[in-house]
């Protein structure tokens, strides 16, 4: 029933369309919907703040890969580091069981590299196709070199020179390096996505300061509730006691005090009368007011604050781009 009228269907289809996403390091990269930057491989961030609350699917996926990687990487790391424990009996056991332990490490490290680290290989391959080496090119090269060397050392140790092989014919692998690199990079991705999610929550709280509807007074004196997206400059809006000011404008009738703490930080309400300007999102205290809208939509002060916070969220220090180039 919600989608019966054509106007409602149009509004719903517009609401579910993916927004524009851009890269913090390369603002010239803009696309519809989430993805990764073809130049630096970083996750694209939304240009417009999301109004809906809910888990970030990208963060959820990265967290799942990180925890699975931790479970499989820990025993690989312990096997690789066990030789450093000062115990002659343990060293002898590891020496004679190296072939078996290599196969165990192969079984544990393979899902970490091929599943947990798959997004990094995708980004590394894109960097090659776009001739734009970046951090993920480095990660892909390092993990691939360590894993493929270790795979060959486990499956066909006889191909290596005698100096590489132990008395039992085994070659020491580097599965621990490949798995630990993947897990550490996943940790970095999780921390960055979590920070972005927290900033998004702050932006949503800013958006929540504005009311969803406004009471518009028509020319014939009839009053009706209208969504903010349908307001126009020059509309007359009734502000009853206790209500939030819908948009920026000027008072044309009435007298009251307005709580402007969300803009100025001043906790004491400010007296407003005919001719005074009011800001959208502020709260009317006692008296009723009639105002004329002067700035609506993205032109309001609150919308500009939200836009500036979003731009600050997407910005990155120039040193980050330099670090990627050096790497």
GROMACS .gro file of C-alpha atoms in nm, residues 83-325:
model
  243
   83UNK     CA    1   6.216  -2.313   1.760
   84UNK     CA    2   6.308  -2.007   1.966
   85UNK     CA    3   6.206  -2.177   2.291
   86UNK     CA    4   6.524  -2.280   2.481
   87UNK     CA    5   6.457  -2.656   2.485
   88UNK     CA    6   6.685  -2.907   2.311
   89UNK     CA    7   6.418  -3.177   2.311
   90UNK     CA    8   6.163  -2.945   2.147
   91UNK     CA    9   6.414  -2.838   1.884
   92UNK     CA   10   6.493  -3.200   1.799
   93UNK     CA   11   6.123  -3.278   1.774
   94UNK     CA   12   6.064  -2.982   1.543
   95UNK     CA   13   6.367  -3.079   1.335
   96UNK     CA   14   6.250  -3.435   1.270
   97UNK     CA   15   5.884  -3.339   1.230
   98UNK     CA   16   5.946  -3.041   0.999
   99UNK     CA   17   5.793  -3.208   0.694
  100UNK     CA   18   5.472  -3.285   0.882
  101UNK     CA   19   5.463  -2.937   1.039
  102UNK     CA   20   5.509  -2.780   0.695
  103UNK     CA   21   5.194  -2.955   0.574
  104UNK     CA   22   5.008  -2.845   0.887
  105UNK     CA   23   5.112  -2.485   0.828
  106UNK     CA   24   5.008  -2.513   0.463
  107UNK     CA   25   4.661  -2.631   0.563
  108UNK     CA   26   4.623  -2.349   0.817
  109UNK     CA   27   4.775  -2.064   0.613
  110UNK     CA   28   4.593  -2.137   0.286
  111UNK     CA   29   4.248  -2.012   0.399
  112UNK     CA   30   4.410  -1.705   0.556
  113UNK     CA   31   4.590  -1.609   0.236
  114UNK     CA   32   4.331  -1.712  -0.023
  115UNK     CA   33   4.009  -1.616   0.160
  116UNK     CA   34   4.093  -1.363   0.432
  117UNK     CA   35   4.342  -1.181   0.210
  118UNK     CA   36   4.146  -1.207  -0.115
  119UNK     CA   37   4.027  -0.840  -0.112
  120UNK     CA   38   4.391  -0.730  -0.100
  121UNK     CA   39   4.481  -0.941  -0.403
  122UNK     CA   40   4.186  -0.791  -0.593
  123UNK     CA   41   4.305  -0.440  -0.514
  124UNK     CA   42   4.664  -0.531  -0.601
  125UNK     CA   43   4.551  -0.667  -0.939
  126UNK     CA   44   4.352  -0.350  -1.007
  127UNK     CA   45   4.661  -0.144  -0.930
  128UNK     CA   46   4.849  -0.341  -1.194
  129UNK     CA   47   4.573  -0.298  -1.453
  130UNK     CA   48   4.557   0.076  -1.382
  131UNK     CA   49   4.937   0.109  -1.371
  132UNK     CA   50   4.909   0.272  -1.031
  133UNK     CA   51   5.111   0.077  -0.772
  134UNK     CA   52   4.997   0.136  -0.417
  135UNK     CA   53   5.004  -0.015  -0.070
  136UNK     CA   54   4.805  -0.320  -0.179
  137UNK     CA   55   5.053  -0.387  -0.459
  138UNK     CA   56   5.317  -0.414  -0.190
  139UNK     CA   57   5.099  -0.635   0.028
  140UNK     CA   58   5.009  -0.860  -0.264
  141UNK     CA   59   5.372  -0.901  -0.368
  142UNK     CA   60   5.492  -0.975  -0.016
  143UNK     CA   61   5.219  -1.225   0.071
  144UNK     CA   62   5.236  -1.396  -0.268
  145UNK     CA   63   5.614  -1.434  -0.252
  146UNK     CA   64   5.609  -1.579   0.100
  147UNK     CA   65   5.316  -1.813   0.033
  148UNK     CA   66   5.428  -1.945  -0.308
  149UNK     CA   67   5.783  -2.004  -0.183
  150UNK     CA   68   5.648  -2.192   0.119
  151UNK     CA   69   5.405  -2.389  -0.095
  152UNK     CA   70   5.685  -2.505  -0.323
  153UNK     CA   71   5.905  -2.582  -0.022
  154UNK     CA   72   5.632  -2.803   0.122
  155UNK     CA   73   5.514  -2.980  -0.193
  156UNK     CA   74   5.848  -3.022  -0.372
  157UNK     CA   75   6.141  -2.967  -0.134
  158UNK     CA   76   6.369  -3.171  -0.361
  159UNK     CA   77   6.371  -2.884  -0.612
  160UNK     CA   78   6.567  -2.667  -0.369
  161UNK     CA   79   6.949  -2.679  -0.339
  162UNK     CA   80   7.093  -2.904  -0.070
  163UNK     CA   81   7.188  -2.602   0.139
  164UNK     CA   82   6.819  -2.514   0.179
  165UNK     CA   83   6.717  -2.858   0.306
  166UNK     CA   84   6.755  -3.000   0.655
  167UNK     CA   85   6.879  -3.350   0.739
  168UNK     CA   86   6.525  -3.482   0.694
  169UNK     CA   87   6.494  -3.320   0.351
  170UNK     CA   88   6.254  -3.044   0.462
  171UNK     CA   89   6.282  -2.677   0.364
  172UNK     CA   90   6.189  -2.408   0.616
  173UNK     CA   91   5.873  -2.224   0.497
  174UNK     CA   92   5.747  -1.871   0.555
  175UNK     CA   93   5.376  -1.940   0.603
  176UNK     CA   94   5.384  -1.740   0.925
  177UNK     CA   95   5.499  -1.427   0.741
  178UNK     CA   96   5.224  -1.453   0.479
  179UNK     CA   97   4.949  -1.517   0.735
  180UNK     CA   98   5.061  -1.251   0.985
  181UNK     CA   99   5.086  -0.985   0.713
  182UNK     CA  100   4.729  -1.058   0.602
  183UNK     CA  101   4.596  -1.044   0.959
  184UNK     CA  102   4.778  -0.718   1.041
  185UNK     CA  103   4.652  -0.546   0.725
  186UNK     CA  104   4.302  -0.673   0.804
  187UNK     CA  105   4.334  -0.522   1.152
  188UNK     CA  106   4.424  -0.187   0.996
  189UNK     CA  107   4.122  -0.206   0.765
  190UNK     CA  108   3.891  -0.291   1.054
  191UNK     CA  109   4.018   0.002   1.263
  192UNK     CA  110   3.978   0.245   0.974
  193UNK     CA  111   3.628   0.124   0.886
  194UNK     CA  112   3.526   0.137   1.251
  195UNK     CA  113   3.648   0.497   1.279
  196UNK     CA  114   3.452   0.585   0.966
  197UNK     CA  115   3.142   0.420   1.111
  198UNK     CA  116   3.173   0.622   1.432
  199UNK     CA  117   3.208   0.944   1.234
  200UNK     CA  118   2.899   0.846   1.035
  201UNK     CA  119   2.708   0.807   1.360
  202UNK     CA  120   2.812   1.158   1.461
  203UNK     CA  121   2.687   1.293   1.128
  204UNK     CA  122   2.357   1.110   1.171
  205UNK     CA  123   2.318   1.270   1.513
  206UNK     CA  124   2.367   1.610   1.348
  207UNK     CA  125   2.104   1.525   1.090
  208UNK     CA  126   1.871   1.426   1.371
  209UNK     CA  127   1.874   1.782   1.500
  210UNK     CA  128   1.648   1.891   1.214
  211UNK     CA  129   1.277   1.804   1.226
  212UNK     CA  130   1.133   1.577   0.960
  213UNK     CA  131   0.827   1.789   0.880
  214UNK     CA  132   0.724   2.154   0.896
  215UNK     CA  133   0.379   2.311   0.943
  216UNK     CA  134   0.327   2.533   0.639
  217UNK     CA  135   0.067   2.810   0.632
  218UNK     CA  136  -0.088   2.843   0.286
  219UNK     CA  137  -0.214   3.168   0.131
  220UNK     CA  138  -0.574   3.078   0.215
  221UNK     CA  139  -0.479   3.037   0.582
  222UNK     CA  140  -0.492   2.656   0.577
  223UNK     CA  141  -0.212   2.483   0.767
  224UNK     CA  142  -0.066   2.145   0.673
  225UNK     CA  143   0.237   1.933   0.766
  226UNK     CA  144   0.489   1.912   0.481
  227UNK     CA  145   0.817   1.714   0.462
  228UNK     CA  146   1.128   1.932   0.460
  229UNK     CA  147   1.221   1.822   0.107
  230UNK     CA  148   0.903   1.991  -0.021
  231UNK     CA  149   0.970   2.331   0.137
  232UNK     CA  150   1.051   2.629  -0.083
  233UNK     CA  151   1.199   2.972  -0.023
  234UNK     CA  152   0.925   3.210   0.080
  235UNK     CA  153   0.701   2.948   0.245
  236UNK     CA  154   0.541   3.062   0.571
  237UNK     CA  155   0.600   2.813   0.852
  238UNK     CA  156   0.423   2.794   1.186
  239UNK     CA  157   0.649   2.714   1.486
  240UNK     CA  158   0.454   2.608   1.792
  241UNK     CA  159   0.596   2.608   2.147
  242UNK     CA  160   0.842   2.325   2.202
  243UNK     CA  161   0.893   2.257   1.830
  244UNK     CA  162   1.218   2.275   1.636
  245UNK     CA  163   1.271   2.538   1.370
  246UNK     CA  164   1.248   2.361   1.035
  247UNK     CA  165   1.477   2.575   0.815
  248UNK     CA  166   1.665   2.905   0.823
  249UNK     CA  167   1.444   3.210   0.795
  250UNK     CA  168   1.310   3.530   0.947
  251UNK     CA  169   1.025   3.583   1.193
  252UNK     CA  170   0.725   3.768   1.051
  253UNK     CA  171   0.482   3.723   1.340
  254UNK     CA  172   0.502   3.648   1.712
  255UNK     CA  173   0.758   3.665   1.989
  256UNK     CA  174   0.940   3.387   2.174
  257UNK     CA  175   1.276   3.266   2.300
  258UNK     CA  176   1.486   3.025   2.092
  259UNK     CA  177   1.737   2.774   2.229
  260UNK     CA  178   2.034   2.814   1.990
  261UNK     CA  179   2.281   2.605   2.191
  262UNK     CA  180   2.326   2.359   1.904
  263UNK     CA  181   2.480   2.643   1.699
  264UNK     CA  182   2.633   2.885   1.946
  265UNK     CA  183   2.679   2.671   2.256
  266UNK     CA  184   2.497   2.935   2.459
  267UNK     CA  185   2.264   2.752   2.704
  268UNK     CA  186   2.039   3.055   2.769
  269UNK     CA  187   1.753   3.091   2.515
  270UNK     CA  188   1.765   3.406   2.301
  271UNK     CA  189   1.462   3.634   2.267
  272UNK     CA  190   1.331   3.656   1.911
  273UNK     CA  191   1.073   3.889   1.764
  274UNK     CA  192   0.958   4.015   1.424
  275UNK     CA  193   1.251   4.068   1.188
  276UNK     CA  194   1.495   3.841   1.376
  277UNK     CA  195   1.657   3.550   1.196
  278UNK     CA  196   1.624   3.192   1.317
  279UNK     CA  197   1.832   2.884   1.235
  280UNK     CA  198   1.696   2.544   1.142
  281UNK     CA  199   1.735   2.283   1.416
  282UNK     CA  200   1.707   2.529   1.704
  283UNK     CA  201   1.422   2.486   1.955
  284UNK     CA  202   1.134   2.725   2.017
  285UNK     CA  203   1.071   2.761   2.390
  286UNK     CA  204   0.741   2.926   2.482
  287UNK     CA  205   0.557   3.147   2.235
  288UNK     CA  206   0.423   3.068   1.890
  289UNK     CA  207   0.601   3.206   1.583
  290UNK     CA  208   0.536   3.249   1.215
  291UNK     CA  209   0.848   3.258   0.997
  292UNK     CA  210   0.933   3.295   0.631
  293UNK     CA  211   1.179   3.040   0.488
  294UNK     CA  212   1.493   3.197   0.340
  295UNK     CA  213   1.727   2.899   0.309
  296UNK     CA  214   1.607   2.542   0.257
  297UNK     CA  215   1.760   2.204   0.178
  298UNK     CA  216   2.137   2.201   0.141
  299UNK     CA  217   2.159   2.580   0.189
  300UNK     CA  218   2.067   2.577   0.559
  301UNK     CA  219   2.334   2.630   0.822
  302UNK     CA  220   2.282   2.281   0.966
  303UNK     CA  221   2.324   2.123   0.622
  304UNK     CA  222   2.647   2.317   0.571
  305UNK     CA  223   2.778   2.195   0.908
  306UNK     CA  224   2.697   1.836   0.814
  307UNK     CA  225   2.868   1.881   0.477
  308UNK     CA  226   3.182   2.024   0.639
  309UNK     CA  227   3.198   1.735   0.887
  310UNK     CA  228   3.165   1.488   0.599
  311UNK     CA  229   3.445   1.660   0.407
  312UNK     CA  230   3.665   1.651   0.716
  313UNK     CA  231   3.590   1.280   0.752
  314UNK     CA  232   3.697   1.207   0.395
  315UNK     CA  233   4.012   1.422   0.407
  316UNK     CA  234   4.356   1.267   0.455
  317UNK     CA  235   4.689   1.418   0.548
  318UNK     CA  236   4.931   1.466   0.253
  319UNK     CA  237   5.187   1.252   0.437
  320UNK     CA  238   4.966   0.946   0.380
  321UNK     CA  239   4.991   0.981   0.003
  322UNK     CA  240   5.369   1.023   0.037
  323UNK     CA  241   5.396   0.710   0.249
  324UNK     CA  242   5.210   0.509  -0.016
  325UNK     CA  243   5.445   0.635  -0.288
   0.00000   0.00000   0.00000
